[in-house]
Backbone as CSV, one residue per row, in Angstrom:
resi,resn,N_x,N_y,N_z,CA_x,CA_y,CA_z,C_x,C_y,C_z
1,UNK,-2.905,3.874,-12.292,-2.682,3.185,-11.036,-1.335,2.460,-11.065
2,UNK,-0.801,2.024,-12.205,-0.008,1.454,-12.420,1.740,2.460,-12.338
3,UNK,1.204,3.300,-12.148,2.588,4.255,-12.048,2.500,4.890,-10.907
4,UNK,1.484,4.706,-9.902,1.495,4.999,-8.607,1.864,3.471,-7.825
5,UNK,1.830,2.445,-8.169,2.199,1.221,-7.664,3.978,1.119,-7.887
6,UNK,4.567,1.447,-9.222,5.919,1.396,-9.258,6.379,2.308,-8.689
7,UNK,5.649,3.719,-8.030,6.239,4.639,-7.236,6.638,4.352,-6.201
8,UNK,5.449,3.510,-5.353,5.516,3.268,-4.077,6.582,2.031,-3.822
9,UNK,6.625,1.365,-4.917,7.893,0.448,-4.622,9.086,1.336,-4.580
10,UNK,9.118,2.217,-5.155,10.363,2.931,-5.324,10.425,3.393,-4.478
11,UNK,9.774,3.789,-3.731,9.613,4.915,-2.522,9.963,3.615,-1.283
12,UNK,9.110,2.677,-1.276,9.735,1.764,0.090,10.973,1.312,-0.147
13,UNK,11.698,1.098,-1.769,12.896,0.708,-1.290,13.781,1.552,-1.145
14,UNK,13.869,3.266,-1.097,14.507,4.119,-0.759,14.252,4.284,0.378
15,UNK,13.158,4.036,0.718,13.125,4.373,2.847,13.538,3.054,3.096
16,UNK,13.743,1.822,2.998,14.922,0.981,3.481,16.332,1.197,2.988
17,UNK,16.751,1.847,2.210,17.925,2.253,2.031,18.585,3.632,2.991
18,UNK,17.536,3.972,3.432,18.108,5.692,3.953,17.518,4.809,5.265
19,UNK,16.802,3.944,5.621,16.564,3.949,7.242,15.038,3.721,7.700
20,UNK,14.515,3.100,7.738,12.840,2.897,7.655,12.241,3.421,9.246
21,UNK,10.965,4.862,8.919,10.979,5.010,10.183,9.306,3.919,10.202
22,UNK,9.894,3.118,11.451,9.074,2.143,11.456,7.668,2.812,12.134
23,UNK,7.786,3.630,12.644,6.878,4.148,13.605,5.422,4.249,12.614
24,UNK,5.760,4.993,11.514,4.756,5.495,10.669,4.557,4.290,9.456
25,UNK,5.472,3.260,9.339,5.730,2.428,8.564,3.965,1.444,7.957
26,UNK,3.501,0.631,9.519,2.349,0.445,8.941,1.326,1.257,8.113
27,UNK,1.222,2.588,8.348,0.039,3.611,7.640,0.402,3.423,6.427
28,UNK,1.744,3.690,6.514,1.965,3.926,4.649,1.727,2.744,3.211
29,UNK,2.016,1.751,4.677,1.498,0.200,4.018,0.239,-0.149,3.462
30,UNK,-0.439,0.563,4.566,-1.898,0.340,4.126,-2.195,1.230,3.533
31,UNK,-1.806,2.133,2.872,-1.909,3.212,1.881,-1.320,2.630,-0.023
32,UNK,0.019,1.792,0.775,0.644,1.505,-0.787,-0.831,0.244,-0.689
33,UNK,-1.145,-0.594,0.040,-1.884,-1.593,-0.277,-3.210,-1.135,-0.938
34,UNK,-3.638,-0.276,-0.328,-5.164,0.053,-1.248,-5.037,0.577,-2.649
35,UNK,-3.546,0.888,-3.082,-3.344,1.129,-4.084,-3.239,0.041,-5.233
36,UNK,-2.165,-0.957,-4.317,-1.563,-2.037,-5.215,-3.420,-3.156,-5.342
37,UNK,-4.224,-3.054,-4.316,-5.451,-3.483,-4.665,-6.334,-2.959,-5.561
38,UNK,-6.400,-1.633,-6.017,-6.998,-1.311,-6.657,-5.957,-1.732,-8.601
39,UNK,-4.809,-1.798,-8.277,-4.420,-2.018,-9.335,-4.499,-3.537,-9.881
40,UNK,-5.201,-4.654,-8.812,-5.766,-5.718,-9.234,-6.855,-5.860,-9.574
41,UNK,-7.721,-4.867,-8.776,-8.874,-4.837,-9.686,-9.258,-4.463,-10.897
42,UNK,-8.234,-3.394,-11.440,-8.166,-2.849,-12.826,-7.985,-3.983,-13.584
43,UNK,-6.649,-4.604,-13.111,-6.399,-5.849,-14.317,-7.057,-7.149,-14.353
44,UNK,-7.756,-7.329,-13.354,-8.559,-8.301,-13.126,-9.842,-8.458,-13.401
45,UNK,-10.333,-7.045,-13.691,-11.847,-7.094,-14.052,-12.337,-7.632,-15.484
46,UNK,-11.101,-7.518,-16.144,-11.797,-8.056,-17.798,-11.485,-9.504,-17.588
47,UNK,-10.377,-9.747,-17.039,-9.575,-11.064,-17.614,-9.994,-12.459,-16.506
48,UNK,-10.740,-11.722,-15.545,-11.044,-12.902,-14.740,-12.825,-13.203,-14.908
49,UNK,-13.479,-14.341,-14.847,-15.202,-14.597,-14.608,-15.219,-15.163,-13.423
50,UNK,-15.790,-13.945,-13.001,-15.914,-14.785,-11.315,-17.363,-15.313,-11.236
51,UNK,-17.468,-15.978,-10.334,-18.900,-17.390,-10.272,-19.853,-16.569,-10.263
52,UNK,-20.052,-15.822,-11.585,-22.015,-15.642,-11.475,-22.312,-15.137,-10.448
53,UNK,-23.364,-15.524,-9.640,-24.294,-14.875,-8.750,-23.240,-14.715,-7.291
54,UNK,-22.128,-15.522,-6.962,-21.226,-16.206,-6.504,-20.296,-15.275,-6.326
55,UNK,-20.280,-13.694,-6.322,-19.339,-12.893,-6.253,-18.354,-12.836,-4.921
56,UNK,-18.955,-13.219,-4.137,-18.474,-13.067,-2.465,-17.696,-14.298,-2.242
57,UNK,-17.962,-15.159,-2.449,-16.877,-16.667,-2.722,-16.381,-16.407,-3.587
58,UNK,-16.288,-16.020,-4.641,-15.084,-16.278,-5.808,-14.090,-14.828,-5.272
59,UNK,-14.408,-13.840,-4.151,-13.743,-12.731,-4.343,-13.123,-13.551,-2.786
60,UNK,-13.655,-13.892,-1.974,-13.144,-14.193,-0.821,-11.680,-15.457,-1.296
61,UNK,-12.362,-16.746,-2.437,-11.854,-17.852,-2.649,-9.958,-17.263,-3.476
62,UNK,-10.112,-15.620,-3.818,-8.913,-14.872,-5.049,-8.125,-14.565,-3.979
63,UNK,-8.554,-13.689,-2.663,-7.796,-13.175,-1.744,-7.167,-14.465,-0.701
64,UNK,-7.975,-15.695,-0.594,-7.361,-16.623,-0.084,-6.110,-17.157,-0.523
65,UNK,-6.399,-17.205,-2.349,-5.329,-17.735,-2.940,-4.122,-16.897,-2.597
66,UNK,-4.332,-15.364,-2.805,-3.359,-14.434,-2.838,-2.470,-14.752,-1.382
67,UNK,-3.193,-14.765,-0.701,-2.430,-14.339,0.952,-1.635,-15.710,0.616
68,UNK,-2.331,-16.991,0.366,-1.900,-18.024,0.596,-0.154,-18.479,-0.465
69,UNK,-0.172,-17.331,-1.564,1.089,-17.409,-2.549,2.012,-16.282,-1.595
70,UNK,1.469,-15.331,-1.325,2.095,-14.506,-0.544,3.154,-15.594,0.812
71,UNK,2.421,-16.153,1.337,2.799,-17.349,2.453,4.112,-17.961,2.045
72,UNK,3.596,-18.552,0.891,4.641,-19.787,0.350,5.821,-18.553,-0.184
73,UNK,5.463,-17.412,-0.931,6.939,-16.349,-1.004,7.764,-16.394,0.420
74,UNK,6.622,-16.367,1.548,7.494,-15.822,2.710,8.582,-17.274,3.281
75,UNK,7.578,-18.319,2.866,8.295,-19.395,3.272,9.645,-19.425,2.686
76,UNK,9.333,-19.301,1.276,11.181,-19.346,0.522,12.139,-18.559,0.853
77,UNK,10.941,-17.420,0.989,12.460,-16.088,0.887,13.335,-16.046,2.543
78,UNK,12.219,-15.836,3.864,12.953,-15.791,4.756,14.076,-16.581,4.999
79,UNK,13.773,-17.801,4.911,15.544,-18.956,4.793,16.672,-18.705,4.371
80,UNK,15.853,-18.258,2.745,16.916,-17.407,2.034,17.913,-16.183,2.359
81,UNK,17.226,-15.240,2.628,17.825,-14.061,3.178,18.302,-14.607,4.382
82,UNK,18.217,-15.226,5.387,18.292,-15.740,6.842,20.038,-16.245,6.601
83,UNK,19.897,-17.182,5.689,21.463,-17.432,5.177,22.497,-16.723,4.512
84,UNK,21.695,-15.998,3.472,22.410,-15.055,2.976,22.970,-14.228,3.727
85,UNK,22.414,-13.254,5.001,22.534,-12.334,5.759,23.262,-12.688,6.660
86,UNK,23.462,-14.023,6.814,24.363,-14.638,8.351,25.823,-15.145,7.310
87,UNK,25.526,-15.676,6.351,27.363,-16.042,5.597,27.643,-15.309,4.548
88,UNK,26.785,-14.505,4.059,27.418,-13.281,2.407,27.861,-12.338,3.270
89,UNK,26.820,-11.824,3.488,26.732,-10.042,3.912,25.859,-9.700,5.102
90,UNK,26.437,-8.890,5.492,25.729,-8.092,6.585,24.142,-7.368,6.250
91,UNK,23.693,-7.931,7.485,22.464,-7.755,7.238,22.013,-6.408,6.920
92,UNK,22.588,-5.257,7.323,22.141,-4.046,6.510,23.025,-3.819,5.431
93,UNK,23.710,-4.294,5.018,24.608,-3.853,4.335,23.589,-5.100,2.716
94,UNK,23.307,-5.856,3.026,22.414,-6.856,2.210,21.025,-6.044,2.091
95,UNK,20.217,-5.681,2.556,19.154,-4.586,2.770,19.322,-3.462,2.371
96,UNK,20.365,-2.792,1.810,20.705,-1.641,0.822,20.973,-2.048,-0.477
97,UNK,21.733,-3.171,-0.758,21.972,-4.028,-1.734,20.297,-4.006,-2.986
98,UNK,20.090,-4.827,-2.024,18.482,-5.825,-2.447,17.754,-4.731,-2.698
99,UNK,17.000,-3.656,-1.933,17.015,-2.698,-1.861,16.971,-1.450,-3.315
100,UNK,18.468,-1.229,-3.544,18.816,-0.684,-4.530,18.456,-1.223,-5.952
101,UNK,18.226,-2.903,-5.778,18.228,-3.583,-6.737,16.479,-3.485,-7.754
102,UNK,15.884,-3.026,-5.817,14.232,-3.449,-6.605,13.891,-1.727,-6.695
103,UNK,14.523,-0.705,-6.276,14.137,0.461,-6.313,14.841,0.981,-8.033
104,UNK,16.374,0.671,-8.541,16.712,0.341,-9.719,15.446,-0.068,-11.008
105,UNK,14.985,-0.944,-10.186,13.814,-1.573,-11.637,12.237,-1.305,-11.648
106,UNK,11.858,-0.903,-10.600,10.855,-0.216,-10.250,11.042,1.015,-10.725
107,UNK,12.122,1.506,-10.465,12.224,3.283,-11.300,11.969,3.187,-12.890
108,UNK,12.633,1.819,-13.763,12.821,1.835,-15.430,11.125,1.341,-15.425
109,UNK,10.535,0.508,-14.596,8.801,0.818,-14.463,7.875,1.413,-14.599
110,UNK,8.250,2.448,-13.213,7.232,3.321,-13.198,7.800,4.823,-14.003
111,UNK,8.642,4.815,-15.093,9.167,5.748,-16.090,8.131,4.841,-17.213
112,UNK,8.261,4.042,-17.421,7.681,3.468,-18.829,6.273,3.346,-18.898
113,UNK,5.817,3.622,-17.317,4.294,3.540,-17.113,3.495,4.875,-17.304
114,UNK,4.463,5.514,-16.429,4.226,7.243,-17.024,4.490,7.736,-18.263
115,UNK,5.540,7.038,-18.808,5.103,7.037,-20.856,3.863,6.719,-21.668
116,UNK,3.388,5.618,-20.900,2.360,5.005,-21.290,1.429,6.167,-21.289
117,UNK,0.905,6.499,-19.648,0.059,7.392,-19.108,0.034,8.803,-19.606
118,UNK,0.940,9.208,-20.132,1.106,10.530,-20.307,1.179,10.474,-21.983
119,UNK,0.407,9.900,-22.757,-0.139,9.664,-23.841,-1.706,10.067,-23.874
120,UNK,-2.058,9.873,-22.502,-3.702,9.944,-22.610,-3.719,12.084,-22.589
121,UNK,-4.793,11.870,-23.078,-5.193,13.578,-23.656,-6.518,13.608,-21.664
122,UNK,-6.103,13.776,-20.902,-6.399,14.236,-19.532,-7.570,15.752,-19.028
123,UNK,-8.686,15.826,-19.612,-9.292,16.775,-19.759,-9.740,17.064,-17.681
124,UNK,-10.020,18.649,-17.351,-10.727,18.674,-16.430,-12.267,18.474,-16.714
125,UNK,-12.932,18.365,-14.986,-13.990,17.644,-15.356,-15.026,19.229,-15.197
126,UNK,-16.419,18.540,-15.954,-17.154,20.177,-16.455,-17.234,20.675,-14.890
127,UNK,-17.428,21.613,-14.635,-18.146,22.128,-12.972,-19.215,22.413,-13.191
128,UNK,-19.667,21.243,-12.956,-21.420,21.381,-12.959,-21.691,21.111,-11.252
129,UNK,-23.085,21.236,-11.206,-23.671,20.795,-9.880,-23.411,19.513,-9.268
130,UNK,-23.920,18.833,-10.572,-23.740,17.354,-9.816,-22.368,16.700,-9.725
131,UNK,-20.987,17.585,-10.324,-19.322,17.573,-9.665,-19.484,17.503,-8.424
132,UNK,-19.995,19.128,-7.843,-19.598,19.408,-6.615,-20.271,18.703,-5.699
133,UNK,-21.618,18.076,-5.854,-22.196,17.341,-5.324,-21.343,16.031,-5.446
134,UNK,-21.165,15.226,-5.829,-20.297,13.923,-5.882,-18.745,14.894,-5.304
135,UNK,-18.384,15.725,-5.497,-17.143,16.254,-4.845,-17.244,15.781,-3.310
136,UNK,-18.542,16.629,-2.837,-18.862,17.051,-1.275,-18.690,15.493,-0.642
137,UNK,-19.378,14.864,-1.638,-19.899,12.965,-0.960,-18.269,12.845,-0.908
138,UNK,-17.490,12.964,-1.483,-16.291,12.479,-1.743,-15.222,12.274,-0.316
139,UNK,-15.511,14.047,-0.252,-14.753,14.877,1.008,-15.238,14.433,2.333
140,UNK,-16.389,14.035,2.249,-17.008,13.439,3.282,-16.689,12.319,3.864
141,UNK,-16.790,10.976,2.807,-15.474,10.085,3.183,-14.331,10.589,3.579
142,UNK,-13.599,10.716,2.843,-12.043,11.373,3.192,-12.050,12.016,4.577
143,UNK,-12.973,12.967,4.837,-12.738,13.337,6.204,-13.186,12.015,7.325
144,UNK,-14.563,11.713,7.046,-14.125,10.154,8.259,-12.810,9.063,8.116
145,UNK,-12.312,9.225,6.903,-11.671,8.464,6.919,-10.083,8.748,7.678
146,UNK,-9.763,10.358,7.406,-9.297,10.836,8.552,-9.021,11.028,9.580
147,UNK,-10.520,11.013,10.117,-10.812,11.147,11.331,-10.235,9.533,12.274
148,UNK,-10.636,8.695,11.460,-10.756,7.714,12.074,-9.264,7.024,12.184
149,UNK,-8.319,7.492,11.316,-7.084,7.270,11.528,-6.377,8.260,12.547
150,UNK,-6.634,9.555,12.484,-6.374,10.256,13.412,-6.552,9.574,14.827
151,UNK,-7.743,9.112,15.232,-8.020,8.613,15.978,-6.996,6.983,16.576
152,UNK,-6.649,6.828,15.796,-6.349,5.068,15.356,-4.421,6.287,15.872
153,UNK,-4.206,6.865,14.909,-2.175,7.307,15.130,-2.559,8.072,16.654
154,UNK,-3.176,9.009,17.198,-3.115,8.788,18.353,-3.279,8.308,19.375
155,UNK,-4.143,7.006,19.447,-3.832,6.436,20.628,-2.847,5.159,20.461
156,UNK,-2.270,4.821,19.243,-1.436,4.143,19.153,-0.326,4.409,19.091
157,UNK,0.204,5.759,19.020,1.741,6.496,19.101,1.465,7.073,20.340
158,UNK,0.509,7.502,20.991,0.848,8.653,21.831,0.387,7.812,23.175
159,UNK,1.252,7.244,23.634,0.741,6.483,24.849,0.019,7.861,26.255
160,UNK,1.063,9.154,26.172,0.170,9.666,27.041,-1.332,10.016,27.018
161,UNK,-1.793,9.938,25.983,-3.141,10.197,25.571,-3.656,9.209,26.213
162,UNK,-3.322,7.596,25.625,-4.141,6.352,26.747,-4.275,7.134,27.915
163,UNK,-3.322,7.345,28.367,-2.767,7.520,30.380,-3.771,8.531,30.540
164,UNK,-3.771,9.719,29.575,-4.861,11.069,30.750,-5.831,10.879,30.349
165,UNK,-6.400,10.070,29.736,-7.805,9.728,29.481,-7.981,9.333,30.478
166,UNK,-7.449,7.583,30.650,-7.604,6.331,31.491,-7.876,7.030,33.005
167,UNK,-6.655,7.878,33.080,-6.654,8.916,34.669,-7.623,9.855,35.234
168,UNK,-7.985,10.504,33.894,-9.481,11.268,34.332,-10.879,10.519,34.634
169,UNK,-10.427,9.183,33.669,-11.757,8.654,33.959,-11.939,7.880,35.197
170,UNK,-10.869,7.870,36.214,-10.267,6.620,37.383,-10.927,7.839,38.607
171,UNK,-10.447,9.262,38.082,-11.124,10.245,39.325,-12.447,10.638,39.497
């Protein structure tokens, strides 16, 4: 997980360097995010005791903290950049910079993570029944989960879709 998390940094700071198409921008977010979440739960499951019976408060009380450090980053940094970008450098020209800087160290990352990873001996799994059975359950998600974004990118990109719905249903 950990070398799919330094990817995706690498990958967003090359699509702000070449031009961010914003259009598709949230999906992919919430794609790097279920990633970069699952890579807290990996590291978090040994090293943290959450309250006993108390799982739902201590998991609600972690994500509070998180958003809430996340906050105080945004508080520092926007000022920061806000000044930087109005008396250093130009604001895209600072955004290729910065940019280059975190896609640079994210790459010597997610190389040393895939060293790591590519140590493990990676067997396929037997094809038995109960694979394809846990396969099928699998695909099954995945396709609602599809579906339901499908659903979600077209009526949120495709405004004519709102309109000839809305119109057929008005006649």
């Amino acid at each position: 997980v950990e070398t799919v998390i330094a990817a995706s940094i690498v990958y967003m700071a090359l699509e702000n360097i070449v031009g961010a198409n914003v259009r598709r921008r949230w999906a992919i977010t919430f794609g790097f995010g279920l990633v970069h979440g699952f890579g807290f739960s990996f590291a978090l499951r040994e090293s943290l005791q959450f309250a006993g019976d108390h799982l739902l408060t201590s998991l609600l009380s972690f994500n509070v903290g998180v958003e809430l450090g996340q906050l105080l980053v945004l508080a520092l940094c926007v000022p920061a950049l806000e000044l930087l970008f109005r008396f250093a450098v130009a604001e895209r020209m600072g955004t290729i910079i910065l940019s280059a800087i975190v896609a640079h160290t994210s790459w010597h990352w997610m190389a040393e993570r895939w060293a790591i990873f590519s140590q493990y001996q990676i067997q396929w799994p037997a094809l038995s029944v109960s694979f394809f059975v846990s396969l099928l359950g699998w695909l099954i998600v995945a396709l609602a989960v599809g579906a339901l974004g499908w659903l979600a990118f077209g009526r949120l990109w495709n405004p004519a879709a709102n309109t000839s719905t809305s119109a057929s249903t008005e006649e």
